[in-house]
mmCIF file of C-alpha atoms in Angstrom:
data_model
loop_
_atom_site.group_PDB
_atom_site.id
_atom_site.type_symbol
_atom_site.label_atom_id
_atom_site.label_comp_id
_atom_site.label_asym_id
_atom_site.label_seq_id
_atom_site.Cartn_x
_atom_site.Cartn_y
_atom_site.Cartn_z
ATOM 1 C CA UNK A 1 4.209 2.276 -9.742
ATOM 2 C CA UNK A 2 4.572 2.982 -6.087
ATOM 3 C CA UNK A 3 1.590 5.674 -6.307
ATOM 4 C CA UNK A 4 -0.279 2.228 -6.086
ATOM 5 C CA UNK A 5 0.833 2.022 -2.946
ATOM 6 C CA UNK A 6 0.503 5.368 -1.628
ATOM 7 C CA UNK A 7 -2.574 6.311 0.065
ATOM 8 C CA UNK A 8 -4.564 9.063 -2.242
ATOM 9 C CA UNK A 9 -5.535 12.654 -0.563
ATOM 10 C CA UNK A 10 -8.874 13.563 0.234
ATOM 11 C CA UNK A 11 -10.338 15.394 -2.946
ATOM 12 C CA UNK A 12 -10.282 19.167 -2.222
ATOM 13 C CA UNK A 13 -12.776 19.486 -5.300
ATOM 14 C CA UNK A 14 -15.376 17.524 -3.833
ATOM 15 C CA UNK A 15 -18.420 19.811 -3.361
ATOM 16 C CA UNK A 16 -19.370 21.013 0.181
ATOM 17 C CA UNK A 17 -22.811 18.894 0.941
ATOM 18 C CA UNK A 18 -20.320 14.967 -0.203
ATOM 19 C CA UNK A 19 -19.675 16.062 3.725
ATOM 20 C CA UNK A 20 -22.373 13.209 6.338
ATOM 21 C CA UNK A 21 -20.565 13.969 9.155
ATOM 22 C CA UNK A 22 -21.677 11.299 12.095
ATOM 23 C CA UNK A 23 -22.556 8.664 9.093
ATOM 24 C CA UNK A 24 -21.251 5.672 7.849
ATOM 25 C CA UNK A 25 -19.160 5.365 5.399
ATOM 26 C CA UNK A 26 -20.202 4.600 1.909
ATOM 27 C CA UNK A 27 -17.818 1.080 0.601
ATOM 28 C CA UNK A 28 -17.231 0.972 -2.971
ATOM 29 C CA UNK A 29 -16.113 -1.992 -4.625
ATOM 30 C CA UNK A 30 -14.741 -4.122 -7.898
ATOM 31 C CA UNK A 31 -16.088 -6.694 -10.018
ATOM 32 C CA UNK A 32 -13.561 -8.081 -11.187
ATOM 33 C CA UNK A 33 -11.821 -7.359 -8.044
ATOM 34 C CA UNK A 34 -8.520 -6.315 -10.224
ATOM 35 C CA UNK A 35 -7.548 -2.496 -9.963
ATOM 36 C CA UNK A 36 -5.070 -2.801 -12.889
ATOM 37 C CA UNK A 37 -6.685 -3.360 -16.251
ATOM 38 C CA UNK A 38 -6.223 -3.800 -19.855
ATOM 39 C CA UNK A 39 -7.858 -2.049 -22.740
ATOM 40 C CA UNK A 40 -11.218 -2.848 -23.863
ATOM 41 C CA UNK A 41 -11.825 -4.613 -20.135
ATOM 42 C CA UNK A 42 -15.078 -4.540 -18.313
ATOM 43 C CA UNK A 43 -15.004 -3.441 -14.526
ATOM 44 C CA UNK A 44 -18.371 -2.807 -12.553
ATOM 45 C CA UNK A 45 -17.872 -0.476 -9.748
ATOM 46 C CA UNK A 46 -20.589 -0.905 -6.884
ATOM 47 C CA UNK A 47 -21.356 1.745 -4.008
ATOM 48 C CA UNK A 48 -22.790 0.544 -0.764
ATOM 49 C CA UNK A 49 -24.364 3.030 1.479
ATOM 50 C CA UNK A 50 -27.429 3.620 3.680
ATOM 51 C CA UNK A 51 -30.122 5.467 1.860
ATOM 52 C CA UNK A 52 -32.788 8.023 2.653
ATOM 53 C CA UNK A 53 -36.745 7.696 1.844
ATOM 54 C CA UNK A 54 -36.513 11.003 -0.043
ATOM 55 C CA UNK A 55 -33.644 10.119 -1.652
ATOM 56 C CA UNK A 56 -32.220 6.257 -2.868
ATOM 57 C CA UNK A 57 -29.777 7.726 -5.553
ATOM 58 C CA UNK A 58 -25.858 7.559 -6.009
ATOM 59 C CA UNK A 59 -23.608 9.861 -6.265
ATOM 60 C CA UNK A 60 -20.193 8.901 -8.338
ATOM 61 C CA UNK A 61 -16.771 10.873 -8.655
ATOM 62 C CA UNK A 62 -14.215 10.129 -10.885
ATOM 63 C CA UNK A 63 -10.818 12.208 -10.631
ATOM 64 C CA UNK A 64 -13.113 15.106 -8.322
ATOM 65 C CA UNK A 65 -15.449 15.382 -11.643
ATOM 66 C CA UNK A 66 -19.257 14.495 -10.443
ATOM 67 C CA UNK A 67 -20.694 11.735 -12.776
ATOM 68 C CA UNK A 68 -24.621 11.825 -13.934
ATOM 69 C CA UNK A 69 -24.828 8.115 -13.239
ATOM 70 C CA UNK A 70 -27.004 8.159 -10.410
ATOM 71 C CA UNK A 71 -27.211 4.600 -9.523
ATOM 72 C CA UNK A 72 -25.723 1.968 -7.365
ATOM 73 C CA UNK A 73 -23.497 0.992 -9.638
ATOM 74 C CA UNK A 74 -21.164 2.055 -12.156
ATOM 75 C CA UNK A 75 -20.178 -0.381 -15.077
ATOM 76 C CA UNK A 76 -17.185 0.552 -17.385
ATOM 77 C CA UNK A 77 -17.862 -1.719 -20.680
ATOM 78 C CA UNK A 78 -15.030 -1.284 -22.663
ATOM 79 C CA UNK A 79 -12.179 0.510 -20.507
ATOM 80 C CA UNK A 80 -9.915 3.010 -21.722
ATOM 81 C CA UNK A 81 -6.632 4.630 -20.609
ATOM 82 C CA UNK A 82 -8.835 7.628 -19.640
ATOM 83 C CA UNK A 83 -10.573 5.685 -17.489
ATOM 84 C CA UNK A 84 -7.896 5.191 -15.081
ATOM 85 C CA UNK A 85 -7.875 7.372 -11.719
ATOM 86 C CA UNK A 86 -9.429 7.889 -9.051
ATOM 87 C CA UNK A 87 -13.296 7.120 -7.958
ATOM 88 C CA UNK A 88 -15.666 7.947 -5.343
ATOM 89 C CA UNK A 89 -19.244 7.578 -4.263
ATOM 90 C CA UNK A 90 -21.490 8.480 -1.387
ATOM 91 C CA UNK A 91 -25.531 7.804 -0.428
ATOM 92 C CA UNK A 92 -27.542 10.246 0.944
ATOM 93 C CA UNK A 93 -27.239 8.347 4.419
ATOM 94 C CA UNK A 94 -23.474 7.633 4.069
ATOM 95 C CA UNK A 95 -20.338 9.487 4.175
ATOM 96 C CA UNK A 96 -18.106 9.873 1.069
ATOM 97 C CA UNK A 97 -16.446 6.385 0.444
ATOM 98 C CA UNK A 98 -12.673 5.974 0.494
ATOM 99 C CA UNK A 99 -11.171 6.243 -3.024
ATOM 100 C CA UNK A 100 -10.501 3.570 -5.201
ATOM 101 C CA UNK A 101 -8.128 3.761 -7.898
ATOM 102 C CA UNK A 102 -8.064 2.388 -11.271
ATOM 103 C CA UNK A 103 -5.974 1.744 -13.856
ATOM 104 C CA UNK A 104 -6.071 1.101 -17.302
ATOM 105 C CA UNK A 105 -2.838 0.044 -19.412
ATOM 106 C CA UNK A 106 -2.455 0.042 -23.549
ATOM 107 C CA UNK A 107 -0.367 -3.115 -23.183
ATOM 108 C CA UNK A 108 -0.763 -7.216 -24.464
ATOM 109 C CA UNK A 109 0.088 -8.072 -20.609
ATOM 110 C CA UNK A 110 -1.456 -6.954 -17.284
ATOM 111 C CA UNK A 111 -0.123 -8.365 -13.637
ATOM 112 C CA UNK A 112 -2.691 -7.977 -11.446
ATOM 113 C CA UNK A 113 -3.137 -8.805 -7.789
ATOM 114 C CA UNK A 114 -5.954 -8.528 -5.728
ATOM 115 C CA UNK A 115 -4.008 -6.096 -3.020
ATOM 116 C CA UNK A 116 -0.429 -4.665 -3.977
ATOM 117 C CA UNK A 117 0.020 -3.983 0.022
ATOM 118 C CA UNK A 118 -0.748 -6.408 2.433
ATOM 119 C CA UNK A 119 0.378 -7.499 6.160
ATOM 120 C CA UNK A 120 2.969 -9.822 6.849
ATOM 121 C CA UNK A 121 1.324 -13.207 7.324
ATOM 122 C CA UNK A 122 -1.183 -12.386 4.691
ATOM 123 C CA UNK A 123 -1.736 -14.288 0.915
ATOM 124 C CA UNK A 124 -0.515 -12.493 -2.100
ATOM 125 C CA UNK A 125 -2.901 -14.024 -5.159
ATOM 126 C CA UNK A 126 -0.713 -12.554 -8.812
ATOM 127 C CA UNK A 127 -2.693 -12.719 -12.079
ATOM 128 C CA UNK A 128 -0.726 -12.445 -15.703
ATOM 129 C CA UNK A 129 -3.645 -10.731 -17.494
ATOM 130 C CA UNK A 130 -3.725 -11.101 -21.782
ATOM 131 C CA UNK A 131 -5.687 -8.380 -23.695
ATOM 132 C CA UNK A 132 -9.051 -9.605 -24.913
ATOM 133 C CA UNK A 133 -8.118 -12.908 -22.868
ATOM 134 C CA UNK A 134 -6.177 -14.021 -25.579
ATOM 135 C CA UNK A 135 -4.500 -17.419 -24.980
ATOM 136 C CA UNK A 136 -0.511 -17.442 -22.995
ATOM 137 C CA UNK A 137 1.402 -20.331 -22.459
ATOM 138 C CA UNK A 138 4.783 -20.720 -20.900
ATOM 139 C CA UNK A 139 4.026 -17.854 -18.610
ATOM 140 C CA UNK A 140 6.311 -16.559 -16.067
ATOM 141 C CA UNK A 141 6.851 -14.703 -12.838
ATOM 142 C CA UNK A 142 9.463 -12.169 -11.564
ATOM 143 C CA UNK A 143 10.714 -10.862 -8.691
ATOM 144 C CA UNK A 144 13.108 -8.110 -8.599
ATOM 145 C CA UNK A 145 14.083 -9.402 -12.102
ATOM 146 C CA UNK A 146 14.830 -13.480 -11.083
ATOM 147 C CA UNK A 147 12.389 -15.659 -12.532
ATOM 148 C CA UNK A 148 10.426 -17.484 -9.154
ATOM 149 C CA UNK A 149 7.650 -19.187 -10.545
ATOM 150 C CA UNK A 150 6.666 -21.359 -13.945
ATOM 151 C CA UNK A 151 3.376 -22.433 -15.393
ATOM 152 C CA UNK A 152 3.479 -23.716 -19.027
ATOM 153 C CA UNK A 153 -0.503 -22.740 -19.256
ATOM 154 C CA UNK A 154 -1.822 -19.392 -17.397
ATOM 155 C CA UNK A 155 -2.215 -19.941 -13.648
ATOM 156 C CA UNK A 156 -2.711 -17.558 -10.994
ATOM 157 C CA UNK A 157 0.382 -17.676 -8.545
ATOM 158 C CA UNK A 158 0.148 -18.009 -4.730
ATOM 159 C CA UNK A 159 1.855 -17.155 -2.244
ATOM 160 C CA UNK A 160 0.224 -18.979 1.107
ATOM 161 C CA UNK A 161 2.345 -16.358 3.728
ATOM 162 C CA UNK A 162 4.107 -13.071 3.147
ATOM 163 C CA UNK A 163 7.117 -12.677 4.495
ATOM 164 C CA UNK A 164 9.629 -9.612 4.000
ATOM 165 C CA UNK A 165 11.391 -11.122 1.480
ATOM 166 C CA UNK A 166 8.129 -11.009 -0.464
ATOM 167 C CA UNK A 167 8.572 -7.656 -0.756
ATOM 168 C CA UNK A 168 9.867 -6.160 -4.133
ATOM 169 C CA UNK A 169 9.103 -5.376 -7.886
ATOM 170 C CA UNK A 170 7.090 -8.261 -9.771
ATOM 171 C CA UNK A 171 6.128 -9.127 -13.606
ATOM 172 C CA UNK A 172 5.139 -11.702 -15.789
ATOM 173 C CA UNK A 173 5.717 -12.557 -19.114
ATOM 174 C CA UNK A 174 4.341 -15.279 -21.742
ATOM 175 C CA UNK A 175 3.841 -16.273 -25.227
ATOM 176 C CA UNK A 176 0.406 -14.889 -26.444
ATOM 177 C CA UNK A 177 -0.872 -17.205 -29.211
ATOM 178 C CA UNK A 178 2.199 -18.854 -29.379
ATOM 179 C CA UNK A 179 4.243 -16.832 -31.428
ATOM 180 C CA UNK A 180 4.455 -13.263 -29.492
ATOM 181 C CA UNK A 181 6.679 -13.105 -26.203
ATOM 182 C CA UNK A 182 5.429 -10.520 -24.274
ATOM 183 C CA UNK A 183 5.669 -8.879 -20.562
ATOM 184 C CA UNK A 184 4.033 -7.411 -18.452
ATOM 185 C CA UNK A 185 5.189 -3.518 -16.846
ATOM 186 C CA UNK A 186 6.537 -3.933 -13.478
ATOM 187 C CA UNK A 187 4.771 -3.297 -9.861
ATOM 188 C CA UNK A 188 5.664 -2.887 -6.250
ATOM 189 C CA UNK A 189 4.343 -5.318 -3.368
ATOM 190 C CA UNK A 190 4.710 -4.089 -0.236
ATOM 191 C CA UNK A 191 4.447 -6.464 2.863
ATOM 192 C CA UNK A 192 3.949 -4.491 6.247
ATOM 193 C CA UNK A 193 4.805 -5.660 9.361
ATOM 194 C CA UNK A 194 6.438 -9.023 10.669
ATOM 195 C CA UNK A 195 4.530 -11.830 10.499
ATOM 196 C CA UNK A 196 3.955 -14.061 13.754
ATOM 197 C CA UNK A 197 4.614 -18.011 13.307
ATOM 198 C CA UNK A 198 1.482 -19.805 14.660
ATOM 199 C CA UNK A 199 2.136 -21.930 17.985
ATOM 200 C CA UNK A 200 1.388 -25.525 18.202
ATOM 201 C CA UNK A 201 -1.165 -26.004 20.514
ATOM 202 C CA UNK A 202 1.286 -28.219 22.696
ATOM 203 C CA UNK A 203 3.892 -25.412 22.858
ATOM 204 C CA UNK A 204 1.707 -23.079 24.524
ATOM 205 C CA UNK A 205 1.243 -25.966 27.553
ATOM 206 C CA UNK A 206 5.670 -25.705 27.553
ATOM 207 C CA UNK A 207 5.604 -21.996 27.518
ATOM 208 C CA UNK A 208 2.866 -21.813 30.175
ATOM 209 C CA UNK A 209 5.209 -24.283 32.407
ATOM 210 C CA UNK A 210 7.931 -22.508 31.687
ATOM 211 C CA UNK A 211 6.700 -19.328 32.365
ATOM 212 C CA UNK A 212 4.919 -20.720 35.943
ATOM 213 C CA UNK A 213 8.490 -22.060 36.603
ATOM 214 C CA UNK A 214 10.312 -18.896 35.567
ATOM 215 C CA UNK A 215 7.854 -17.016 38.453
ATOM 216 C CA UNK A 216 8.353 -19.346 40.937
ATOM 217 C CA UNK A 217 12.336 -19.129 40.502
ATOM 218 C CA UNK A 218 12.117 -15.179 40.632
ATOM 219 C CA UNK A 219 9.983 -14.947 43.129
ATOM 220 C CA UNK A 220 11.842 -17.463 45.763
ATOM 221 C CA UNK A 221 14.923 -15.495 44.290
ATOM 222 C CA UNK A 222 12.942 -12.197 45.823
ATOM 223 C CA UNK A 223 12.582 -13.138 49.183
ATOM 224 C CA UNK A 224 15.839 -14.942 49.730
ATOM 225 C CA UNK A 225 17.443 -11.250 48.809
ATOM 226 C CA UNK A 226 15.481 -9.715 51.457
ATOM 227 C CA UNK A 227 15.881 -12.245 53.955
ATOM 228 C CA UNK A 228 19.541 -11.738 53.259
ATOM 229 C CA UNK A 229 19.225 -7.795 53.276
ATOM 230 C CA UNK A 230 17.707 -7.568 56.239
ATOM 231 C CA UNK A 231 20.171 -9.656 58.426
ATOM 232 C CA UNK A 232 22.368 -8.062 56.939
ATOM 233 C CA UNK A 233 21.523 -4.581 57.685
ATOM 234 C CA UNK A 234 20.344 -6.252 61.388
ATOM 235 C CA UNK A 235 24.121 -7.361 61.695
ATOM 236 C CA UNK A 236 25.268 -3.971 60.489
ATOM 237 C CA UNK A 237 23.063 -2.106 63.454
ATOM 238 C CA UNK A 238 24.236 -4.517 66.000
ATOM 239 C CA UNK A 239 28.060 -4.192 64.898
ATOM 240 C CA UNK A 240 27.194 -0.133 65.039
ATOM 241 C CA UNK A 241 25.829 -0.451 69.044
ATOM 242 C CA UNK A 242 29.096 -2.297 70.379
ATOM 243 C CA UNK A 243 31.426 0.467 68.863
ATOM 244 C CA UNK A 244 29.620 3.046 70.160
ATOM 245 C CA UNK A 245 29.838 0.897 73.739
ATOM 246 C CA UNK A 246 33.700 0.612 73.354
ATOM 247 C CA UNK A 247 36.103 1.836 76.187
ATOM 248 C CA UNK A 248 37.919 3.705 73.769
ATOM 249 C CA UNK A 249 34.528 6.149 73.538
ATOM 250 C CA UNK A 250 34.212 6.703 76.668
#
């Protein structure tokens, strides 16, 4: 699953005149907000962009191949595994929007997650999704194949912070109806970056002290070496000027 994680190429198929150089991006978005969906699932997919007075239509891509839907949205009713892919859209006053990638599993369990990369810091929200919402109970999440969280009716499960340790391959898996244990297919999170613990508010009077103290220390440390250097180097030209003086020299 990592392509889910890589970022997709720019379409080389995309005809010449998707190009607004100088314009704003188009934003395309999801409703649900899942990218990962099961069979027979409805997704609306909605374009914002600026328009023109000539023009007020929407363009849509999916996989390079121009759409005829021509309006701001795009609603997929009953998805299929053919749906899955890649989609794009542009205004006539935007530039082509970034891609957006769906997809579409034959399978009695989704996990689902609102972003499979996030920063450090961040919340990761997971979802264990039943075809045609059937019941689950006694579901079940996985990380790197250890069992980390337990709910014995379907709840989303949330994790406040990533850390590293977040970091890995998740499922979840559940008895549908009661009588059919299923699970989910596996899929990577990936936390960037390391997150930053917030600072009480009465720490950052300490560190300020500290720091003020720390200056003061180095910078009475400074001038005490120079004093020092320069009698030194005083004593040096004055030991110089009575050996040159010496009745030995002479």
């Amino acid at each position: 699953m990592w392509q889910l994680l890589l970022p997709t190429a720019l379409l080389l198929l995309a005809p010449a005149d998707t190009r607004a150089e100088g314009l704003p991006k188009a934003v395309l978005s999801l409703n649900p907000e899942w990218d990962r969906l099961l069979e027979r699932d409805t997704v609306t997919l909605t374009c914002r962009g600026n328009h023109t007075e000539e023009d007020k239509s929407t363009q849509w891509w999916h996989n390079g191949t121009l759409l005829p839907n021509r309006a701001p949205s795009h609603v997929i009713a009953s998805a299929r595994v053919n749906d899955s892919g890649e989609y794009r859209c542009q205004t006539k006053g935007s530039e082509l929007s970034d891609p957006v990638q769906l997809q579409v599993v034959a399978a009695w369990l989704v996990l689902q997650a609102h972003r499979w990369v996030v920063q450090a810091g961040d919340p990761i929200v997971l979802r264990c999704h039943t075809w045609k919402d059937f019941p689950i109970y006694k579901v079940q999440f996985f990380q790197n194949g250890r069992g980390k969280k337990f709910f014995y009716q379907n709840s989303n499960f949330h994790i406040p912070r990533a850390t590293a340790e977040h970091n890995g391959s998740y499922f979840c898996r559940g008895m549908i109806q009661g009588r059919r244990n299923e699970s989910s297919e596996a899929v990577q999170v990936l936390v960037l970056g390391v997150a930053i613990p917030p600072v009480p508010p009465g720490s950052l009077v300490t560190i300020c002290l500290v720091l003020g103290l720390l200056f003061a220390m180095d910078t009475g440390l400074y001038f005490s070496v120079r004093r020092d250097l320069r009698n030194s180097l005083k004593k040096r030209r004055n030991d110089k000027l009575t050996w040159s003086k010496s009745p030995e020299d002479k």
